[in-house]
XYZ file of C-alpha atoms in Angstrom:
594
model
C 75.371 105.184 163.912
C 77.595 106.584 161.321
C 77.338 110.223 163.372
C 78.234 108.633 166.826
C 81.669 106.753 165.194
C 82.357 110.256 163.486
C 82.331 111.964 166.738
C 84.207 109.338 168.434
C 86.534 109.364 166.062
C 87.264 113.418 165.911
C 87.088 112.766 169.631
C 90.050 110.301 169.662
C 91.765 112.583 167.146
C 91.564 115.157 169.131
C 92.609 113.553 172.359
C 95.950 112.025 170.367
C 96.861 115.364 168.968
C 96.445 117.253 172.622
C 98.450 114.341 174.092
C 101.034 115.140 171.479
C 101.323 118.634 171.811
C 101.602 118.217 175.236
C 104.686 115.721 174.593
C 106.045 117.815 172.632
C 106.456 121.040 174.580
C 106.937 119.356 177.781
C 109.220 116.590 176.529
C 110.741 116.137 173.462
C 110.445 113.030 171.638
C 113.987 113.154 169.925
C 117.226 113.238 171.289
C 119.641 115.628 170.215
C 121.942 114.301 167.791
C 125.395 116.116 167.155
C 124.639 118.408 163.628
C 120.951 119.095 164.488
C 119.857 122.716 165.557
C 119.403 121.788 168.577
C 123.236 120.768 169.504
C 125.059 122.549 172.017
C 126.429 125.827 171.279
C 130.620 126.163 171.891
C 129.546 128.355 174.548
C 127.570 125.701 176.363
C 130.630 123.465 176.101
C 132.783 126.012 177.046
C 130.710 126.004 180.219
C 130.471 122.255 180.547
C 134.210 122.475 180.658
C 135.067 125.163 183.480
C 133.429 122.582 185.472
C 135.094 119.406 185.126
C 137.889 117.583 186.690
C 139.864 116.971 182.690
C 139.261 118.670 179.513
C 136.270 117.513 177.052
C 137.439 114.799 175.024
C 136.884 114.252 170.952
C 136.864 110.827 170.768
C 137.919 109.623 167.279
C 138.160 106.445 165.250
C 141.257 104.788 166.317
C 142.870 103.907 163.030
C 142.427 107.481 161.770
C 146.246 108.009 162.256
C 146.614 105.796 158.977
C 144.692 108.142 157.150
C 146.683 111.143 158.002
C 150.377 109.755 157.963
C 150.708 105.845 157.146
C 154.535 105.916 158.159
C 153.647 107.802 161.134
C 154.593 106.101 164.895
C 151.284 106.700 165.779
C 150.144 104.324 162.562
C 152.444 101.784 163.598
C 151.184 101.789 166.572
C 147.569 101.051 165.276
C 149.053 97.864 163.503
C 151.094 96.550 166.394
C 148.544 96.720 168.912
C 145.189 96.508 167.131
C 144.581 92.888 168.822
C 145.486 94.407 172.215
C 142.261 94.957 174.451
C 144.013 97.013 177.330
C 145.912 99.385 175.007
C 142.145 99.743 172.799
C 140.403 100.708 176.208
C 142.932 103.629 176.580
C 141.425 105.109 173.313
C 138.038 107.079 173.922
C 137.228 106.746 170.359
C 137.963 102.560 170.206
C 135.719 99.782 170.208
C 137.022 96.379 171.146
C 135.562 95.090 168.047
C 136.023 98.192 165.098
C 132.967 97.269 163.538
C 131.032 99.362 166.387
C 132.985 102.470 165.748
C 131.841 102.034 162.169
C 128.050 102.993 160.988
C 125.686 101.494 158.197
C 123.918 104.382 156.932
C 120.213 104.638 156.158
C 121.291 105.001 152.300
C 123.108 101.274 152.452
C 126.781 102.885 152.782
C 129.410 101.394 155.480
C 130.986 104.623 157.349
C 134.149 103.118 158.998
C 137.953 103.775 159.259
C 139.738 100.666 158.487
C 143.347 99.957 159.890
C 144.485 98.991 156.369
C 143.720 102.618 154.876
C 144.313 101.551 151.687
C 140.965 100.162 151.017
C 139.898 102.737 149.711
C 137.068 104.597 151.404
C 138.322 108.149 153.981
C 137.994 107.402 157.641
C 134.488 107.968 159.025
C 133.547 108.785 162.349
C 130.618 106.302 162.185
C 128.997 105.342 165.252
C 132.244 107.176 167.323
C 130.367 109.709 169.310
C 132.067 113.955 168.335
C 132.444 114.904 171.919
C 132.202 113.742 175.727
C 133.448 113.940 179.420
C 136.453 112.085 180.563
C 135.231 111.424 183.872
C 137.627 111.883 187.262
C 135.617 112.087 189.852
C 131.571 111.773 191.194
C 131.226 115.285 190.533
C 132.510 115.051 186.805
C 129.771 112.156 186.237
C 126.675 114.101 188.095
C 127.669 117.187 186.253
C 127.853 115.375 183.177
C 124.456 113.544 183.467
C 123.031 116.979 184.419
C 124.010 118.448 180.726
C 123.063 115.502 178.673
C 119.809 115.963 180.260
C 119.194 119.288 180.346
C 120.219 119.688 175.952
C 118.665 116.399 175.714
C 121.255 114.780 174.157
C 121.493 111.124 173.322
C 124.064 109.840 176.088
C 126.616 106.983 175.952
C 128.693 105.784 178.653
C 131.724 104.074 177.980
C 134.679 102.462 179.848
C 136.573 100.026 177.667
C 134.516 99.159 175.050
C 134.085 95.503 175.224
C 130.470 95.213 174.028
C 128.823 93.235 171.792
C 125.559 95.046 171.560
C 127.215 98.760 170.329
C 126.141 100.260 173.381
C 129.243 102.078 174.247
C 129.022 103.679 170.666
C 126.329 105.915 168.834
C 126.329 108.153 165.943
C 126.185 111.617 166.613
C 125.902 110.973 170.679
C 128.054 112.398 173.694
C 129.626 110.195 175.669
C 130.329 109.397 179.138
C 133.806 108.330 179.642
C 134.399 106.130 183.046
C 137.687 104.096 182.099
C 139.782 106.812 184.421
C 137.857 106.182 187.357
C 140.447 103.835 189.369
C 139.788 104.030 192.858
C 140.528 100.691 194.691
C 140.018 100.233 198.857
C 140.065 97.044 200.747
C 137.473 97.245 203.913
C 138.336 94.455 206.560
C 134.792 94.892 207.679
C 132.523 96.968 205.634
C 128.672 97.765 206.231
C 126.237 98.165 203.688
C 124.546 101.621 204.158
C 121.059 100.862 205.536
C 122.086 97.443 207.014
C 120.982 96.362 210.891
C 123.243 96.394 213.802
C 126.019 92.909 213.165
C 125.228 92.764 209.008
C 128.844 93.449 207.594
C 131.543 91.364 204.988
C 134.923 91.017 205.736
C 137.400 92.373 203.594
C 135.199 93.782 200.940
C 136.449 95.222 197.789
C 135.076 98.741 196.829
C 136.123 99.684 193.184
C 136.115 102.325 190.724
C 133.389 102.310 187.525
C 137.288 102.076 185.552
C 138.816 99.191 187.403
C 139.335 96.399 184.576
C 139.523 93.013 185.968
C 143.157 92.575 185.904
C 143.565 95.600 188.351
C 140.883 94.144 190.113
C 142.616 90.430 190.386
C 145.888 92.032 191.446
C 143.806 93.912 194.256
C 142.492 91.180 195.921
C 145.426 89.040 196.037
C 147.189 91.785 197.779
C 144.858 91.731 200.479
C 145.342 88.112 200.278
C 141.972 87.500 198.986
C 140.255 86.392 195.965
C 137.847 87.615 193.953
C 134.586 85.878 190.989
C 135.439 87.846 187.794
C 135.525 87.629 183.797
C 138.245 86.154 182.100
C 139.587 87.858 178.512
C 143.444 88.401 177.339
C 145.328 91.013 179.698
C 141.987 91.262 182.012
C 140.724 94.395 179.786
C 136.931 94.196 180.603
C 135.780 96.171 183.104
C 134.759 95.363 186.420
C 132.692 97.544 187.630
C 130.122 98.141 184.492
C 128.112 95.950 182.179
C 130.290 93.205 182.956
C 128.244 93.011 186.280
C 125.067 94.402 185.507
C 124.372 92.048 182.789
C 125.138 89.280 185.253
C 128.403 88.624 184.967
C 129.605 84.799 184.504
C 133.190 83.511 185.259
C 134.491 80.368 184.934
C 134.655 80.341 188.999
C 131.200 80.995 189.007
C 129.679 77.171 189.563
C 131.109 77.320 192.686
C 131.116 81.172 193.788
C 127.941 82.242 191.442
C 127.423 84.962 189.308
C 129.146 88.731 189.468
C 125.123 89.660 191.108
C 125.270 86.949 193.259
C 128.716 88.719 194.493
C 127.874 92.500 194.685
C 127.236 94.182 198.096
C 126.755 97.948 197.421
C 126.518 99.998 194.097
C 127.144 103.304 193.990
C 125.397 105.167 190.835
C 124.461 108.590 189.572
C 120.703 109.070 188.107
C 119.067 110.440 185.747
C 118.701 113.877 187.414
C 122.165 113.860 188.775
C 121.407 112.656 192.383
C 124.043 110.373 193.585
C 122.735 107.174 195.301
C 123.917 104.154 197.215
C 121.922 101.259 196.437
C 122.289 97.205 198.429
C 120.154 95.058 199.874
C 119.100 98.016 202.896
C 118.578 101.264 200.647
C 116.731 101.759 197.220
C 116.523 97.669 197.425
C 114.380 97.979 194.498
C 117.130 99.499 192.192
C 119.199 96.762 193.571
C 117.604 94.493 192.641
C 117.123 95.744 189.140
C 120.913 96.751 188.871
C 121.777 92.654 189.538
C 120.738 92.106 185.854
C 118.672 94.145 184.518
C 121.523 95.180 181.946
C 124.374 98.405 182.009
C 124.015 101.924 180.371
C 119.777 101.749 181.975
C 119.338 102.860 185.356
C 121.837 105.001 185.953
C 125.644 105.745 185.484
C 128.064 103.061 187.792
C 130.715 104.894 189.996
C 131.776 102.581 191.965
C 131.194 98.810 193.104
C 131.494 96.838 196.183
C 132.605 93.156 195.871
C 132.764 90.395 198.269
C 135.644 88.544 198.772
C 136.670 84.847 199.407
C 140.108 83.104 201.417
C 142.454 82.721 198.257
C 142.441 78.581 197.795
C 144.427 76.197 195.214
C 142.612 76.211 192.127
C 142.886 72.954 189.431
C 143.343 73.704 186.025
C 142.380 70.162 183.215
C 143.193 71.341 179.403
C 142.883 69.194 176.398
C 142.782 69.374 172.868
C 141.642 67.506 170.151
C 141.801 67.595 166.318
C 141.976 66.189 163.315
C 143.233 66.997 160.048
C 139.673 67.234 157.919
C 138.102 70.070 156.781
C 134.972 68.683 158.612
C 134.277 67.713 161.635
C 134.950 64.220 161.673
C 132.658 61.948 164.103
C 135.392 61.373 166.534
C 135.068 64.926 166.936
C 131.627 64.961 167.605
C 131.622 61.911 169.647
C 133.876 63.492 172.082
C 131.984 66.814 171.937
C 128.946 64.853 172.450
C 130.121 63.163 175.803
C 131.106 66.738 177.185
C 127.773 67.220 177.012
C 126.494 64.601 178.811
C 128.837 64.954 181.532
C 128.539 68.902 181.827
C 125.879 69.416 184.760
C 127.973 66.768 186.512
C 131.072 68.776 185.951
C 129.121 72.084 187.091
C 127.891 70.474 190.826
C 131.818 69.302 191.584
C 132.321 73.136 191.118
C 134.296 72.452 187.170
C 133.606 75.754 185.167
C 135.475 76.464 181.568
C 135.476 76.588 177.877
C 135.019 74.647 174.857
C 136.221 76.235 172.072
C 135.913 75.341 168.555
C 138.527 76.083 165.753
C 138.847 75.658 162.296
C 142.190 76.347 161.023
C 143.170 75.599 157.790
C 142.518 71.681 157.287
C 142.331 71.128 160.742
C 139.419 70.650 162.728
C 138.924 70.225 166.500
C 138.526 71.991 170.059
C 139.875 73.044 173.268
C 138.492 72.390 176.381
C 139.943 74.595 179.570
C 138.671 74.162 182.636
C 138.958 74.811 186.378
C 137.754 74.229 189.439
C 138.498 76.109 193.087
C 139.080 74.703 196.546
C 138.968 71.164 196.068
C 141.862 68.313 196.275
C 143.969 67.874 193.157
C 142.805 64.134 193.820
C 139.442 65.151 194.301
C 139.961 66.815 190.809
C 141.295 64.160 188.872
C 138.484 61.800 190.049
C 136.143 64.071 188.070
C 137.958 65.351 185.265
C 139.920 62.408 184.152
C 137.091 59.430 182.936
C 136.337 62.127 180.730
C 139.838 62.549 179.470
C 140.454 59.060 179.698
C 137.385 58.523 177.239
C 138.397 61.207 174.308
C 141.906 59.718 174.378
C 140.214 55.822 173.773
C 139.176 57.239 170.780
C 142.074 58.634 169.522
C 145.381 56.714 167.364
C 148.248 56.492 169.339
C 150.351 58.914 167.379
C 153.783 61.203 168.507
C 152.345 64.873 168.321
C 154.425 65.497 165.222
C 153.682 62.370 163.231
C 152.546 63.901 159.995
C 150.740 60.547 158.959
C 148.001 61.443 160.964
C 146.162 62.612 158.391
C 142.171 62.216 158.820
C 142.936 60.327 162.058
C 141.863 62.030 165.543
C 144.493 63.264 168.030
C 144.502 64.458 171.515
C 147.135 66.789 173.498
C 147.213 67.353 176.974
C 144.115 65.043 178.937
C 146.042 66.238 182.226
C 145.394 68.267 185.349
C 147.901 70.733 187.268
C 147.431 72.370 190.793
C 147.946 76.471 191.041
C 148.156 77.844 194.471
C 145.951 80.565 193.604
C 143.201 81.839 191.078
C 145.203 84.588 190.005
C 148.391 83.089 189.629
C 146.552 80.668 187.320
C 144.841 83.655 185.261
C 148.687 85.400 184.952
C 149.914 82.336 183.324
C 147.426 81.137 181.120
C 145.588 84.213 179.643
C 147.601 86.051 177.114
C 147.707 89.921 176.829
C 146.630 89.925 173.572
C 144.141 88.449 171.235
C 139.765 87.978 170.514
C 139.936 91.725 169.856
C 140.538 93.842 166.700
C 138.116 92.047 164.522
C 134.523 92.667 163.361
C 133.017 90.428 165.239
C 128.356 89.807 166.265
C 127.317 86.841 168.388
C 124.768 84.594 168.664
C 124.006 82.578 172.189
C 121.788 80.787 174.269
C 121.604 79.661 177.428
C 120.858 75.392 177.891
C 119.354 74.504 181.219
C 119.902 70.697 183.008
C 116.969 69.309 181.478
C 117.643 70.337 178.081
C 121.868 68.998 178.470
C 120.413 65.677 180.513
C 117.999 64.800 177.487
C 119.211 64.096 173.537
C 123.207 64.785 174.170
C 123.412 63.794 170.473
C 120.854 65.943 168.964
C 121.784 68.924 171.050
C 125.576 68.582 169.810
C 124.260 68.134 166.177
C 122.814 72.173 166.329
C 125.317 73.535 168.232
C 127.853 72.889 165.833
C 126.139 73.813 163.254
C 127.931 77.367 164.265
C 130.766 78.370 163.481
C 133.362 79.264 165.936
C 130.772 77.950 168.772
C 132.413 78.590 172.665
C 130.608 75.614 174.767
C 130.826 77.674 178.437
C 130.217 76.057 181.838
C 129.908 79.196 183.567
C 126.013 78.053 185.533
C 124.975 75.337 187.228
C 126.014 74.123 190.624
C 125.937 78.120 193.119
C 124.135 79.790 190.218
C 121.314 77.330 190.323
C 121.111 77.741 194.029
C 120.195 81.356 193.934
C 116.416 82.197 194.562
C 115.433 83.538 190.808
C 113.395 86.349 192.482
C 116.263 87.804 194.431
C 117.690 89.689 191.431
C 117.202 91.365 188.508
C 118.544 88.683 186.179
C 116.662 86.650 183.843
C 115.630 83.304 185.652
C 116.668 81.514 183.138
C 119.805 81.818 184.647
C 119.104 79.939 187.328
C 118.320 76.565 185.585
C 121.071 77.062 182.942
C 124.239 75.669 183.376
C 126.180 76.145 180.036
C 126.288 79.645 177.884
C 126.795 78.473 174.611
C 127.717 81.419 172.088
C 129.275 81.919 168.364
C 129.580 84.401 165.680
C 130.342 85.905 162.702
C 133.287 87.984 161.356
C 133.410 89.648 158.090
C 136.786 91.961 156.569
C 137.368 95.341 156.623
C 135.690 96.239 153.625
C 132.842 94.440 153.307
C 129.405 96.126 151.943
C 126.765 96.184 153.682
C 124.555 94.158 151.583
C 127.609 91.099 152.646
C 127.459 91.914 156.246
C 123.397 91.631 156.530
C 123.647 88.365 154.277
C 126.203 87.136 157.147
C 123.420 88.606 159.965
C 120.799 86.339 157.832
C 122.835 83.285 158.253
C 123.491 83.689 161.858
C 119.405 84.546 162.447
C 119.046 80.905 160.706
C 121.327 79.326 163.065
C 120.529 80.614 166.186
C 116.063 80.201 165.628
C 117.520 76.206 165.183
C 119.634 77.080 168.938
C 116.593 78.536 170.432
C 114.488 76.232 169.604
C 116.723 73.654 171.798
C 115.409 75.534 174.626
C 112.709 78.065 173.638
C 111.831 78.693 177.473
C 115.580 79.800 178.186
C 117.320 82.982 177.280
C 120.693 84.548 176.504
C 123.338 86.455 178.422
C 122.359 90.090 177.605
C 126.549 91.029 177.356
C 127.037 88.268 174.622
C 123.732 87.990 172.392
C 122.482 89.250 169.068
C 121.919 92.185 168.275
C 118.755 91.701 166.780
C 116.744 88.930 168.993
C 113.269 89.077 168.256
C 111.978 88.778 171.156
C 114.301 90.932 173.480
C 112.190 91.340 176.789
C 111.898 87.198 176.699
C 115.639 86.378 175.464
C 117.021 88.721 178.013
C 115.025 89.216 180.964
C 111.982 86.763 181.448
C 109.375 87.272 183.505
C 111.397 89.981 185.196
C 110.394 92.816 182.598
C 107.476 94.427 183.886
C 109.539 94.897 187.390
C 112.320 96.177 185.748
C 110.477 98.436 183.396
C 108.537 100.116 186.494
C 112.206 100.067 188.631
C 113.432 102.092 185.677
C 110.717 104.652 185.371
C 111.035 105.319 188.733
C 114.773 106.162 188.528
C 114.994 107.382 185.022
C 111.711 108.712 183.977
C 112.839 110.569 181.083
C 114.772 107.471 179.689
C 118.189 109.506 179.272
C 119.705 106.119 179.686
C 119.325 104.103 176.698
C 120.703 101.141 175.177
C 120.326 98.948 172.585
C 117.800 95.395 173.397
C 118.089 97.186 177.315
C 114.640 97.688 179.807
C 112.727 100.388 177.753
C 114.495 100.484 174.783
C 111.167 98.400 172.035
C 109.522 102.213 173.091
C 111.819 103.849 170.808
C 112.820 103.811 167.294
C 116.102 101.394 165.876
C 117.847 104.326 166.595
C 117.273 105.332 170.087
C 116.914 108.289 169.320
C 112.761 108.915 168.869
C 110.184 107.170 170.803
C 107.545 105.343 169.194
């Protein structure tokens, strides 16, 4: 018996080491990072570069102009606009949050440039990739992709930067640069390649993989037509990227559903270069994977086609409440607690919005913003204002700048205004600055009915637990009327009808050994948020970086499906990200597979 294992086993050693070797020479099971033998030659860039639209661009760190010249312009620049997400998406090199351009290196070191140079420690490139492809046109991005495979480089594809996963980053990578790509056209009937005789949408909205949402907005309300889409200070996320292929939630979405439930047509470069066109007629399978199955892993976006809706009068309710504690005080909770119980009733009348915690100084409290489309202001009120009417009962009767209302619990606003239009509401209210700039990892969850229907009390107990928690009624109502199986997206979705999410910040500065004590404490919080609703998930653009069990958090029992819609399309895995379809087969890195 001990002969037959023995040859079994030199059997199976044998077998692993030809399997190997032939890995190894017919696929390599490294990318090529930027200072191994393997990079590039300048001759092969050279090359690269005869062929593009733009020059090759060497994205750096955006403070770095501190570094060199702290009373330069360009310095002062850094300072005045460091908070600003539109003028941070212009920068190659620039993260919305810095502490993705920065690095933790295997030997416990933080390699960042800080905006305050004077910390101490030079500017490091970190996680900012050396080199990339400003990309003008379809043939810029199929040439690109064609290079990055053929050196087998680790690739990165970027447009603004607003990620909280890193995956527009990566040490030593070459990136993809989209933002430029701004092509907008307005189709008063447009048919899907592939569709039957009398399938078409009026005045659909084809736009670039650059398009932020603010160009976006402004394009749709010229055709006199509205468009479901993110919300975030001067409309700096992009609408045309992971925005939409991680789902994409808006506060309009309880009554127009998700960014996938609003996609016709995606247009998308491969793996090996080919350029496709992809809807519900033609390669429905990588449709239906692109509607969710997460950005930067099928294939690089070039352009998107939207539906559009009539533009209608849209209702905007605000309030804000707060006390003068450095806890929250049960008033507090009381009223968040009520929100709660009244939130999938809010979602089916079409209400979506924010709650928003703050702690500033010794005052405690929240906002709550919230609209909802295409109903009467009347109509409005009759949902929005028992609610209103019930925080206020609880509150002391005080003139807003009494200062003797210390400890005591005070509301502002309680009241509703009509907009004639979606957009005209977003120009007003959203400022063009701000929830940038910082070092910034989230934590989230998604809550279905059941779990918001069941122990209000309980549920708002853990949830504010967290620190700077954002209570979002962005599901519910449309969403949950979506067949689960029709896209890509976690199904989770489709019962959830709030995204609840929070964070952690640290300063510039901070060791390592601080930041993964900060990690810890978030890990603690959010296994006590799961385990509200361990059958849920979370929103793949707003998570943790470090769920633990990815495939379930992110994508539910839509993994397998994905996993075999992405080897079909991208067999080699060029396209990479971090928690994405395929990535638990390679190392924390992404850079080896394991």
């Amino acid at each position: 018996m001990v002969g037959k294992y023995a040859s079994i086993s030199i059997l199976s050693f044998l077998l692993t080491w030809l399997g190997q070797r032939f890995t190894h020479t017919s696929e390599p099971r490294c990318r090529c990072l930027y200072g191994d033998s393997c990079w590039p030659s300048d001759d092969a860039f050279i090359k690269l570069a005869e062929q593009l639209s733009a020059p090759l661009i060497y994205p750096r760190p955006l403070a770095l102009p501190c570094y060199s010249n702290p009373d330069s312009s360009a310095c002062a620049a850094v300072h005045a606009r460091w908070d600003d997400g539109t003028w941070r998406a212009e920068h190659p090199g620039a993260t919305q949050h810095p502490n993705f351009e920065a690095l933790i290196t295997p030997s416990g070191e933080v390699d960042a440039c800080y905006a305050n140079s004077s910390i101490g420690s030079p500017c490091g490139q970190g996680s900012v990739p050396v080199i990339g492809v400003k990309a003008l046109t379809l043939a810029d991005v199929r040439i690109t992709v064609k290079f990055a495979a053929e050196h087998n480089l680790k690739l990165v594809i970027k447009n603004t930067g607003h990620d909280f996963l890193g995956r527009s980053s990566g040490h030593g990578s070459f990136m993809l640069w989209t933002h430029h790509m701004k092509d907008i056209a307005v189709d008063e009937v447009f048919r899907p390649l592939g569709a039957p005789e009398g399938v078409y949408y009026e005045f659909a909205l084809t736009i670039g993989a650059g398009v932020q949402w603010h160009e976006a907005y402004a394009a749709a309300d010229n055709a006199n037509r509205m468009i479901v889409g993110g919300i975030s200070p001067g409309g700096s996320v992009g609408a045309a990227g992971g925005w939409l292929l991680g789902g994409g939630h808006s506060a309009l979405s309880p009554t127009y559903g998700l960014g996938v439930d609003n996609v016709i047509q995606i247009s998308l470069v491969t793996s090996t270069g080919d350029h496709l066109l992809a809807n519900a007629h033609h390669h429905a399978d990588l449709f239906w994977a692109l509607r969710g199955g997460g950005g930067g892993t099928f294939g690089v976006i070039t352009s998107v086609t939207y539906r559009t809706y009539p533009i209608v009068p849209t209702v905007l309710a605000t309030m804000v409440v707060s006390v003068k504690s450095t806890e929250l005080t049960d008033d507090v909770k009381t009223a968040f607690t009520e929100l709660i119980r009244i939130t999938t009733n809010l979602t089916d009348a079409g209400w979506g919005g924010y709650a928003m915690f703050d702690s500033t100084g010794d005052t405690r409290g929240f906002s709550l913003g919230a609209l909802v489309p295409n109903v009467s202001w009347e109509e409005a009120n009759r949902t929005i204002m028992p609610y209103f009417d019930y925080v206020k009962s609880l509150a002391m009767s005080l003139d807003s700048s009494d200062e003797t209302w210390n400890g005591a619990f005070k509301v502002e606003g309680g009241t509703t205004t009509e907009w004639p239009s979606f957009w005209s509401l977003y120009k007003h209210l959203m400022p063009n600055t701000g929830q940038v700039g910082r070092n910034l990892e989230l934590g989230s969850w998604l809550f279905p009915r059941d779990v918001l229907d069941g122990d209000h009390e309980h549920v708002a107990e853990v949830l504010l637990e967290n620190p700077g928690l954002s209570y979002e009624l962005i599901a519910g109502g449309a969403v949950s009327k979506v067949d689960p199986s029709s896209t890509g997206l976690n199904p989770a979705w489709r019962k959830a009808v709030v995204h609840a999410v929070f964070g952690i910040t640290w300063p510039d500065g901070a060791s390592a050994e601080e930041i993964q004590q900060l990690r810890g404490s978030l890990e603690s919080k959010l296994t006590r948020v799961r385990a509200l609703a361990p059958d849920s998930g979370a929103y793949l653009n707003e998570a943790s970086l470090f769920e633990p069990d990815a495939r379930h958090a992110f994508f539910g029992g839509h993994y397998e499906k994905l996993r075999a819609v992405k080897r079909k399309y991208d067999p080699t895995d060029l396209f990479l990200v971090t928690e994405g379809v395929g990535a638990d087969e390679w190392d924390e890195q992404l850079r080896c597979r394991v």
